[in-house]
PDB file of C-alpha atoms in Angstrom:
ATOM      1  CA  MET A   1     -51.094 -52.653 -20.468  1.00 42.00           C
ATOM      2  CA  THR A   2     -48.913 -50.912 -17.895  1.00 41.00           C
ATOM      3  CA  THR A   3     -46.163 -48.584 -18.969  1.00 41.00           C
ATOM      4  CA  GLU A   4     -43.347 -47.999 -16.545  1.00 40.00           C
ATOM      5  CA  LEU A   5     -41.786 -44.567 -16.662  1.00 36.00           C
ATOM      6  CA  GLU A   6     -38.208 -44.289 -15.695  1.00 40.00           C
ATOM      7  CA  HIS A   7     -37.185 -41.134 -13.938  1.00 47.00           C
ATOM      8  CA  ASP A   8     -33.516 -40.338 -13.761  1.00 58.00           C
ATOM      9  CA  THR A   9     -32.736 -38.809 -10.393  1.00 72.00           C
ATOM     10  CA  ALA A  10     -29.518 -36.834 -10.175  1.00 87.00           C
ATOM     11  CA  VAL A  11     -27.134 -38.126  -7.533  1.00 91.00           C
ATOM     12  CA  CYS A  12     -25.216 -35.860  -5.167  1.00 93.00           C
ATOM     13  CA  ALA A  13     -21.970 -34.749  -6.812  1.00 93.00           C
ATOM     14  CA  ALA A  14     -19.930 -35.128  -3.622  1.00 92.00           C
ATOM     15  CA  ALA A  15     -17.493 -38.025  -3.714  1.00 88.00           C
ATOM     16  CA  THR A  16     -18.807 -41.307  -2.219  1.00 83.00           C
ATOM     17  CA  CYS A  17     -22.284 -39.813  -1.638  1.00 89.00           C
ATOM     18  CA  THR A  18     -25.211 -41.705  -3.182  1.00 87.00           C
ATOM     19  CA  ARG A  19     -28.097 -39.573  -1.906  1.00 91.00           C
ATOM     20  CA  PRO A  20     -30.272 -37.710  -4.432  1.00 93.00           C
ATOM     21  CA  ALA A  21     -29.270 -34.150  -5.200  1.00 92.00           C
ATOM     22  CA  GLY A  22     -31.509 -31.348  -4.018  1.00 90.00           C
ATOM     23  CA  PRO A  23     -33.883 -29.587  -6.423  1.00 90.00           C
ATOM     24  CA  GLY A  24     -31.801 -27.455  -8.760  1.00 90.00           C
ATOM     25  CA  HIS A  25     -28.622 -28.346  -6.866  1.00 91.00           C
ATOM     26  CA  SER A  26     -25.641 -30.581  -7.516  1.00 94.00           C
ATOM     27  CA  LEU A  27     -25.412 -31.612  -3.840  1.00 94.00           C
ATOM     28  CA  CYS A  28     -27.858 -33.348  -1.536  1.00 93.00           C
ATOM     29  CA  ARG A  29     -29.442 -31.318   1.249  1.00 91.00           C
ATOM     30  CA  PRO A  30     -27.232 -32.663   4.101  1.00 92.00           C
ATOM     31  CA  ASP A  31     -24.014 -31.986   2.168  1.00 93.00           C
ATOM     32  CA  ALA A  32     -25.234 -28.546   1.100  1.00 93.00           C
ATOM     33  CA  GLU A  33     -25.947 -27.659   4.735  1.00 92.00           C
ATOM     34  CA  LYS A  34     -22.593 -29.041   5.790  1.00 93.00           C
ATOM     35  CA  LEU A  35     -20.818 -26.900   3.189  1.00 94.00           C
ATOM     36  CA  GLY A  36     -22.617 -23.849   4.522  1.00 93.00           C
ATOM     37  CA  GLN A  37     -21.551 -24.698   8.071  1.00 92.00           C
ATOM     38  CA  TRP A  38     -17.913 -25.022   7.001  1.00 94.00           C
ATOM     39  CA  LEU A  39     -17.993 -21.605   5.347  1.00 94.00           C
ATOM     40  CA  ALA A  40     -19.714 -20.094   8.394  1.00 92.00           C
ATOM     41  CA  GLN A  41     -17.132 -21.450  10.855  1.00 92.00           C
ATOM     42  CA  LEU A  42     -14.043 -21.180   8.654  1.00 90.00           C
ATOM     43  CA  LEU A  43     -12.749 -17.853   9.961  1.00 91.00           C
ATOM     44  CA  ASP A  44     -12.886 -19.113  13.546  1.00 90.00           C
ATOM     45  CA  GLU A  45     -10.764 -22.144  12.649  1.00 89.00           C
ATOM     46  CA  VAL A  46      -8.263 -20.017  10.706  1.00 88.00           C
ATOM     47  CA  ALA A  47      -7.971 -17.573  13.613  1.00 87.00           C
ATOM     48  CA  MET A  48      -6.962 -20.433  15.914  1.00 84.00           C
ATOM     49  CA  LEU A  49      -4.082 -21.615  13.711  1.00 82.00           C
ATOM     50  CA  ASP A  50      -0.825 -21.361  15.625  1.00 76.00           C
ATOM     51  CA  ALA A  51       2.495 -22.197  13.964  1.00 67.00           C
ATOM     52  CA  THR A  52       4.456 -22.068  17.226  1.00 72.00           C
ATOM     53  CA  PRO A  53       6.287 -25.418  17.546  1.00 64.00           C
ATOM     54  CA  SER A  54       4.955 -27.635  20.296  1.00 57.00           C
ATOM     55  CA  MET A  55       7.263 -28.358  23.206  1.00 53.00           C
ATOM     56  CA  ALA A  56       5.336 -31.470  24.150  1.00 51.00           C
ATOM     57  CA  GLY A  57       7.618 -34.438  24.734  1.00 46.00           C
ATOM     58  CA  ARG A  58      10.783 -32.338  25.029  1.00 46.00           C
ATOM     59  CA  GLU A  59      11.201 -32.738  28.775  1.00 42.00           C
ATOM     60  CA  PRO A  60      13.835 -35.229  29.957  1.00 42.00           C
ATOM     61  CA  GLY A  61      12.466 -38.715  30.430  1.00 44.00           C
ATOM     62  CA  THR A  62       9.310 -38.166  28.350  1.00 43.00           C
ATOM     63  CA  GLY A  63      10.561 -40.217  25.426  1.00 43.00           C
ATOM     64  CA  GLY A  64      10.091 -37.337  23.016  1.00 47.00           C
ATOM     65  CA  PRO A  65      12.212 -36.937  19.890  1.00 50.00           C
ATOM     66  CA  GLY A  66      15.728 -35.734  20.486  1.00 49.00           C
ATOM     67  CA  GLY A  67      18.291 -34.011  18.302  1.00 51.00           C
ATOM     68  CA  LEU A  68      19.751 -30.569  18.098  1.00 49.00           C
ATOM     69  CA  ALA A  69      17.468 -27.563  18.234  1.00 51.00           C
ATOM     70  CA  SER A  70      18.854 -26.453  14.854  1.00 48.00           C
ATOM     71  CA  GLN A  71      17.602 -29.708  13.336  1.00 48.00           C
ATOM     72  CA  ARG A  72      14.036 -29.234  14.532  1.00 51.00           C
ATOM     73  CA  SER A  73      11.363 -27.362  12.629  1.00 53.00           C
ATOM     74  CA  VAL A  74      11.035 -23.670  13.453  1.00 55.00           C
ATOM     75  CA  GLY A  75       7.266 -24.069  13.497  1.00 59.00           C
ATOM     76  CA  ASN A  76       4.284 -26.214  12.686  1.00 65.00           C
ATOM     77  CA  LEU A  77       4.698 -26.896   8.972  1.00 64.00           C
ATOM     78  CA  ASP A  78       1.062 -27.941   8.552  1.00 65.00           C
ATOM     79  CA  VAL A  79      -0.080 -24.555   9.842  1.00 69.00           C
ATOM     80  CA  MET A  80       2.470 -22.717   7.692  1.00 68.00           C
ATOM     81  CA  VAL A  81       1.196 -24.450   4.570  1.00 67.00           C
ATOM     82  CA  LEU A  82      -2.429 -23.670   5.397  1.00 73.00           C
ATOM     83  CA  ARG A  83      -1.535 -20.011   5.916  1.00 67.00           C
ATOM     84  CA  THR A  84       0.521 -19.559   2.776  1.00 71.00           C
ATOM     85  CA  PRO A  85      -1.256 -17.520   0.054  1.00 63.00           C
ATOM     86  CA  ARG A  86      -0.528 -20.111  -2.638  1.00 63.00           C
ATOM     87  CA  ARG A  87      -0.242 -23.837  -3.111  1.00 59.00           C
ATOM     88  CA  GLY A  88       2.269 -25.971  -4.945  1.00 57.00           C
ATOM     89  CA  THR A  89       1.466 -27.668  -8.215  1.00 53.00           C
ATOM     90  CA  GLY A  90       3.050 -30.960  -7.242  1.00 52.00           C
ATOM     91  CA  ARG A  91       4.916 -31.035 -10.569  1.00 56.00           C
ATOM     92  CA  ILE A  92       8.525 -32.101 -10.083  1.00 56.00           C
ATOM     93  CA  ALA A  93      10.241 -33.571 -13.158  1.00 53.00           C
ATOM     94  CA  TYR A  94       8.771 -31.164 -15.721  1.00 58.00           C
ATOM     95  CA  ASP A  95       9.844 -28.021 -17.532  1.00 63.00           C
ATOM     96  CA  ASP A  96       7.336 -26.049 -15.466  1.00 57.00           C
ATOM     97  CA  ALA A  97       8.316 -27.747 -12.200  1.00 55.00           C
ATOM     98  CA  ASP A  98       7.398 -25.841  -9.055  1.00 55.00           C
ATOM     99  CA  GLU A  99      10.498 -25.791  -6.888  1.00 54.00           C
ATOM    100  CA  TRP A 100       8.570 -24.306  -3.951  1.00 52.00           C
ATOM    101  CA  GLY A 101       5.600 -26.668  -4.097  1.00 51.00           C
ATOM    102  CA  LEU A 102       6.659 -30.295  -4.279  1.00 53.00           C
ATOM    103  CA  ASP A 103       3.128 -31.412  -3.424  1.00 55.00           C
ATOM    104  CA  ALA A 104      -0.383 -30.046  -3.832  1.00 60.00           C
ATOM    105  CA  THR A 105      -1.053 -29.453  -0.143  1.00 68.00           C
ATOM    106  CA  PRO A 106      -3.841 -26.859  -0.118  1.00 77.00           C
ATOM    107  CA  SER A 107      -3.745 -23.442   1.471  1.00 83.00           C
ATOM    108  CA  VAL A 108      -6.873 -21.798   2.823  1.00 87.00           C
ATOM    109  CA  LEU A 109      -6.591 -18.667   0.675  1.00 88.00           C
ATOM    110  CA  ASP A 110      -5.779 -20.524  -2.539  1.00 87.00           C
ATOM    111  CA  THR A 111      -8.639 -22.997  -2.091  1.00 89.00           C
ATOM    112  CA  LEU A 112     -11.215 -20.289  -1.418  1.00 92.00           C
ATOM    113  CA  GLY A 113      -9.732 -17.876  -3.954  1.00 91.00           C
ATOM    114  CA  SER A 114      -9.816 -20.317  -6.867  1.00 90.00           C
ATOM    115  CA  TYR A 115     -13.570 -20.863  -6.461  1.00 94.00           C
ATOM    116  CA  ALA A 116     -14.347 -17.252  -5.567  1.00 95.00           C
ATOM    117  CA  ALA A 117     -12.709 -16.300  -8.890  1.00 93.00           C
ATOM    118  CA  LEU A 118     -15.162 -18.588 -10.709  1.00 95.00           C
ATOM    119  CA  VAL A 119     -18.038 -16.839  -8.969  1.00 96.00           C
ATOM    120  CA  ARG A 120     -16.742 -13.373  -9.823  1.00 95.00           C
ATOM    121  CA  ASP A 121     -16.151 -14.224 -13.488  1.00 95.00           C
ATOM    122  CA  ALA A 122     -19.472 -15.989 -14.029  1.00 95.00           C
ATOM    123  CA  ARG A 123     -21.571 -13.457 -12.140  1.00 95.00           C
ATOM    124  CA  GLN A 124     -19.574 -10.431 -13.371  1.00 94.00           C
ATOM    125  CA  LEU A 125     -18.841  -9.215  -9.869  1.00 92.00           C
ATOM    126  CA  VAL A 126     -16.647  -6.148  -9.537  1.00 88.00           C
ATOM    127  CA  ARG A 127     -14.063  -6.212  -6.781  1.00 84.00           C
ATOM    128  CA  PRO A 128     -14.566  -3.353  -4.297  1.00 81.00           C
ATOM    129  CA  THR A 129     -12.152  -0.433  -4.318  1.00 83.00           C
ATOM    130  CA  GLN A 130     -10.717   1.680  -1.531  1.00 81.00           C
ATOM    131  CA  ALA A 131      -9.830   5.377  -1.617  1.00 80.00           C
ATOM    132  CA  LEU A 132      -6.504   6.203   0.022  1.00 80.00           C
ATOM    133  CA  ALA A 133      -5.169   9.623   0.953  1.00 80.00           C
ATOM    134  CA  TYR A 134      -2.172  10.804   2.943  1.00 77.00           C
ATOM    135  CA  ARG A 135      -0.119  13.978   3.349  1.00 79.00           C
ATOM    136  CA  ARG A 136       3.203  13.954   1.536  1.00 80.00           C
ATOM    137  CA  ARG A 137       6.304  13.744   3.702  1.00 80.00           C
ATOM    138  CA  ALA A 138       7.795  16.865   2.107  1.00 78.00           C
ATOM    139  CA  ALA A 139       4.783  18.973   3.066  1.00 77.00           C
ATOM    140  CA  PRO A 140       5.696  22.107   5.047  1.00 75.00           C
ATOM    141  CA  PRO A 141       4.349  22.492   8.589  1.00 72.00           C
ATOM    142  CA  GLY A 142       1.020  24.163   8.898  1.00 69.00           C
ATOM    143  CA  PRO A 143      -2.696  23.446   8.945  1.00 71.00           C
ATOM    144  CA  VAL A 144      -4.185  21.068   6.411  1.00 74.00           C
ATOM    145  CA  CYS A 145      -7.702  19.738   5.997  1.00 79.00           C
ATOM    146  CA  ASP A 146      -8.559  16.178   6.986  1.00 79.00           C
ATOM    147  CA  VAL A 147      -7.067  13.914   4.321  1.00 76.00           C
ATOM    148  CA  ASP A 148      -9.697  11.223   5.015  1.00 76.00           C
ATOM    149  CA  ALA A 149     -12.511  13.644   4.213  1.00 78.00           C
ATOM    150  CA  PRO A 150     -13.692  14.370   0.637  1.00 80.00           C
ATOM    151  CA  PRO A 151     -11.400  16.746  -1.303  1.00 79.00           C
ATOM    152  CA  CYS A 152     -11.778  20.233   0.093  1.00 81.00           C
ATOM    153  CA  GLY A 153     -10.615  22.165  -2.978  1.00 79.00           C
ATOM    154  CA  HIS A 154      -7.948  24.171  -1.132  1.00 81.00           C
ATOM    155  CA  HIS A 155      -4.896  24.563  -3.343  1.00 80.00           C
ATOM    156  CA  THR A 156      -2.376  23.868  -0.564  1.00 78.00           C
ATOM    157  CA  CYS A 157      -4.268  20.810   0.611  1.00 79.00           C
ATOM    158  CA  GLU A 158      -4.486  19.385  -2.907  1.00 79.00           C
ATOM    159  CA  VAL A 159      -0.794  19.999  -3.612  1.00 81.00           C
ATOM    160  CA  TRP A 160       0.432  18.251  -0.475  1.00 81.00           C
ATOM    161  CA  THR A 161      -2.125  15.442  -0.374  1.00 82.00           C
ATOM    162  CA  PHE A 162      -1.665  12.228  -2.347  1.00 81.00           C
ATOM    163  CA  ARG A 163      -4.872  10.415  -3.303  1.00 81.00           C
ATOM    164  CA  ALA A 164      -5.370   7.085  -5.047  1.00 82.00           C
ATOM    165  CA  VAL A 165      -8.079   4.480  -5.559  1.00 84.00           C
ATOM    166  CA  VAL A 166      -6.783   0.944  -5.106  1.00 82.00           C
ATOM    167  CA  THR A 167      -8.189  -2.560  -5.086  1.00 83.00           C
ATOM    168  CA  PRO A 168      -7.627  -4.188  -1.687  1.00 84.00           C
ATOM    169  CA  ARG A 169      -5.728  -7.458  -1.695  1.00 87.00           C
ATOM    170  CA  LEU A 170      -7.688 -10.666  -1.524  1.00 89.00           C
ATOM    171  CA  THR A 171      -7.927 -12.255   1.904  1.00 90.00           C
ATOM    172  CA  VAL A 172      -9.439 -15.383   3.406  1.00 91.00           C
ATOM    173  CA  ALA A 173     -12.271 -13.213   4.760  1.00 93.00           C
ATOM    174  CA  SER A 174     -13.015 -11.568   1.399  1.00 93.00           C
ATOM    175  CA  GLU A 175     -13.046 -14.856  -0.523  1.00 94.00           C
ATOM    176  CA  ARG A 176     -15.135 -16.617   2.109  1.00 94.00           C
ATOM    177  CA  ARG A 177     -17.650 -13.772   1.957  1.00 94.00           C
ATOM    178  CA  VAL A 178     -18.038 -14.126  -1.829  1.00 95.00           C
ATOM    179  CA  LEU A 179     -18.630 -17.877  -1.581  1.00 95.00           C
ATOM    180  CA  ALA A 180     -21.018 -17.546   1.371  1.00 95.00           C
ATOM    181  CA  ASP A 181     -23.039 -14.743  -0.244  1.00 94.00           C
ATOM    182  CA  HIS A 182     -23.455 -16.733  -3.472  1.00 96.00           C
ATOM    183  CA  LEU A 183     -23.681 -20.225  -1.975  1.00 95.00           C
ATOM    184  CA  GLY A 184     -27.124 -20.857  -3.503  1.00 94.00           C
ATOM    185  CA  TRP A 185     -25.731 -20.195  -6.974  1.00 96.00           C
ATOM    186  CA  VAL A 186     -22.605 -22.262  -6.262  1.00 96.00           C
ATOM    187  CA  LEU A 187     -24.697 -25.301  -5.306  1.00 96.00           C
ATOM    188  CA  ALA A 188     -26.291 -25.296  -8.762  1.00 95.00           C
ATOM    189  CA  GLN A 189     -22.966 -25.424 -10.628  1.00 96.00           C
ATOM    190  CA  ASP A 190     -21.460 -28.604 -12.064  1.00 93.00           C
ATOM    191  CA  TRP A 191     -18.279 -27.997 -10.034  1.00 95.00           C
ATOM    192  CA  ALA A 192     -20.146 -27.878  -6.701  1.00 95.00           C
ATOM    193  CA  GLY A 193     -19.132 -31.475  -5.940  1.00 94.00           C
ATOM    194  CA  GLU A 194     -15.463 -30.684  -6.532  1.00 94.00           C
ATOM    195  CA  PHE A 195     -15.767 -27.613  -4.316  1.00 96.00           C
ATOM    196  CA  TYR A 196     -17.394 -29.688  -1.571  1.00 95.00           C
ATOM    197  CA  ASP A 197     -14.654 -32.337  -1.720  1.00 93.00           C
ATOM    198  CA  GLU A 198     -11.880 -29.736  -1.504  1.00 91.00           C
ATOM    199  CA  MET A 199     -13.604 -27.934   1.352  1.00 93.00           C
ATOM    200  CA  ARG A 200     -14.065 -31.215   3.221  1.00 92.00           C
ATOM    201  CA  ALA A 201     -10.358 -31.980   2.885  1.00 88.00           C
ATOM    202  CA  LEU A 202      -9.424 -28.422   3.885  1.00 89.00           C
ATOM    203  CA  TRP A 203     -11.763 -28.522   6.892  1.00 90.00           C
ATOM    204  CA  GLY A 204     -10.179 -31.778   8.047  1.00 87.00           C
ATOM    205  CA  LEU A 205      -6.702 -30.254   7.792  1.00 85.00           C
ATOM    206  CA  LEU A 206      -7.792 -27.177   9.744  1.00 88.00           C
ATOM    207  CA  ARG A 207      -9.370 -29.241  12.505  1.00 87.00           C
ATOM    208  CA  ALA A 208      -6.312 -31.486  12.750  1.00 84.00           C
ATOM    209  CA  ALA A 209      -3.934 -28.501  12.826  1.00 83.00           C
ATOM    210  CA  ASN A 210      -5.969 -27.045  15.695  1.00 83.00           C
ATOM    211  CA  GLY A 211      -5.770 -30.296  17.624  1.00 80.00           C
ATOM    212  CA  ARG A 212      -9.309 -31.485  16.894  1.00 69.00           C
ATOM    213  CA  PRO A 213      -9.140 -34.377  14.433  1.00 58.00           C
ATOM    214  CA  ARG A 214     -12.368 -35.610  12.940  1.00 53.00           C
ATOM    215  CA  PRO A 215     -14.001 -38.469  14.878  1.00 49.00           C
ATOM    216  CA  GLN A 216     -13.787 -41.840  13.131  1.00 49.00           C
ATOM    217  CA  GLY A 217     -16.925 -43.537  14.486  1.00 48.00           C
ATOM    218  CA  ARG A 218     -19.964 -42.204  12.597  1.00 55.00           C
ATOM    219  CA  ALA A 219     -23.041 -43.343  10.711  1.00 66.00           C
ATOM    220  CA  ARG A 220     -25.706 -41.823   8.480  1.00 70.00           C
ATOM    221  CA  CYS A 221     -29.032 -40.722   9.949  1.00 76.00           C
ATOM    222  CA  ARG A 222     -31.970 -42.855   8.778  1.00 73.00           C
ATOM    223  CA  GLU A 223     -34.709 -40.461   9.806  1.00 77.00           C
ATOM    224  CA  THR A 224     -37.172 -39.089   7.233  1.00 78.00           C
ATOM    225  CA  VAL A 225     -37.457 -35.297   7.135  1.00 78.00           C
ATOM    226  CA  GLY A 226     -39.970 -33.672   4.824  1.00 74.00           C
ATOM    227  CA  GLY A 227     -40.455 -36.940   2.974  1.00 75.00           C
ATOM    228  CA  GLN A 228     -36.731 -37.234   2.219  1.00 76.00           C
ATOM    229  CA  PRO A 229     -34.074 -39.296   3.991  1.00 76.00           C
ATOM    230  CA  CYS A 230     -32.013 -37.096   6.278  1.00 78.00           C
ATOM    231  CA  GLY A 231     -28.647 -38.775   5.721  1.00 74.00           C
ATOM    232  CA  GLY A 232     -26.888 -36.492   8.205  1.00 76.00           C
ATOM    233  CA  THR A 233     -23.846 -37.596  10.173  1.00 75.00           C
ATOM    234  CA  VAL A 234     -24.608 -39.350  13.455  1.00 74.00           C
ATOM    235  CA  ARG A 235     -22.047 -39.025  16.233  1.00 72.00           C
ATOM    236  CA  TRP A 236     -21.763 -40.855  19.529  1.00 65.00           C
ATOM    237  CA  ASP A 237     -21.166 -39.141  22.850  1.00 62.00           C
ATOM    238  CA  ALA A 238     -21.548 -40.889  26.228  1.00 55.00           C
ATOM    239  CA  GLY A 239     -23.778 -43.588  24.796  1.00 56.00           C
ATOM    240  CA  THR A 240     -26.071 -41.213  22.892  1.00 68.00           C
ATOM    241  CA  ALA A 241     -26.338 -41.038  19.103  1.00 71.00           C
ATOM    242  CA  THR A 242     -27.210 -37.583  17.777  1.00 76.00           C
ATOM    243  CA  CYS A 243     -27.681 -36.439  14.177  1.00 79.00           C
ATOM    244  CA  GLY A 244     -25.897 -33.180  13.448  1.00 71.00           C
ATOM    245  CA  THR A 245     -28.392 -32.279  10.688  1.00 77.00           C
ATOM    246  CA  CYS A 246     -31.925 -32.977  11.958  1.00 78.00           C
ATOM    247  CA  GLY A 247     -31.060 -33.253  15.663  1.00 74.00           C
ATOM    248  CA  ALA A 248     -32.616 -36.689  16.189  1.00 77.00           C
ATOM    249  CA  SER A 249     -31.162 -38.328  19.321  1.00 75.00           C
ATOM    250  CA  TYR A 250     -31.302 -41.937  20.508  1.00 67.00           C
ATOM    251  CA  THR A 251     -29.994 -43.943  23.423  1.00 62.00           C
ATOM    252  CA  GLY A 252     -29.935 -47.586  24.475  1.00 50.00           C
ATOM    253  CA  LEU A 253     -31.250 -50.198  22.039  1.00 46.00           C
ATOM    254  CA  ASP A 254     -32.661 -47.530  19.710  1.00 53.00           C
ATOM    255  CA  VAL A 255     -29.085 -46.690  18.741  1.00 47.00           C
ATOM    256  CA  LEU A 256     -28.523 -50.242  17.507  1.00 45.00           C
ATOM    257  CA  ARG A 257     -31.894 -50.501  15.805  1.00 49.00           C
ATOM    258  CA  ARG A 258     -31.594 -47.280  13.828  1.00 53.00           C
ATOM    259  CA  HIS A 259     -27.868 -46.602  13.457  1.00 46.00           C
ATOM    260  CA  GLY A 260     -26.176 -49.952  13.736  1.00 44.00           C
ATOM    261  CA  ALA A 261     -24.423 -49.648  10.353  1.00 41.00           C
ATOM    262  CA  VAL A 262     -21.309 -47.550  10.864  1.00 40.00           C
ATOM    263  CA  ALA A 263     -20.155 -45.656   7.807  1.00 37.00           C
TER     264      ALA A 263
END
């Protein structure tokens, strides 16, 4: 008599992904690596955001949109929204309607900050502090010890020096650092799939705002790496198919044999 044992394999929590999740993770290995790449390259994409309105198509005879200058946007609204420190709730006809956020278009800081807050709360992380010191404006002329140095104990220096310990404001860089430093822990949480989906949408918006929309033609890699299907994204360039995860590359008929099914 043969007894069949059924083993339930967790599926990757990312939307539309059917690959098995990694050991102890909520995401599969390719999606986990992709999330890490997004966090690693995020600051570069944010630094390239430029809200200056494009003048393309404004020259006479180009067929560009017309109208008065006062009727045109003062800048790239997509970039402005990504740069804003908050996001709208999308609630309109309610008592708690958000008059400044008629949709839920994400901002970079709000997206990162909302998940970085989960990490800080769960892992009991203490936000770093910064010691500030400056000489009061009403201080009389005369020598004074370096205000950036530890307190010297001189009565005149202490009287005319203001010192305070403050918590620096949250920035895209600070929130990205928290998520990157604790990415292994994040991948094991039940909200890792939601985080991945929001980061994927945010990454697409950043790339589009910087003039580099995501390519449409792509397929999943069918190579086996370490006994597991790779599943990475395959992209075409000049007749060559290359996997961005394992690096496998094919040309000619091998492209059709291995990667004929376009996702």
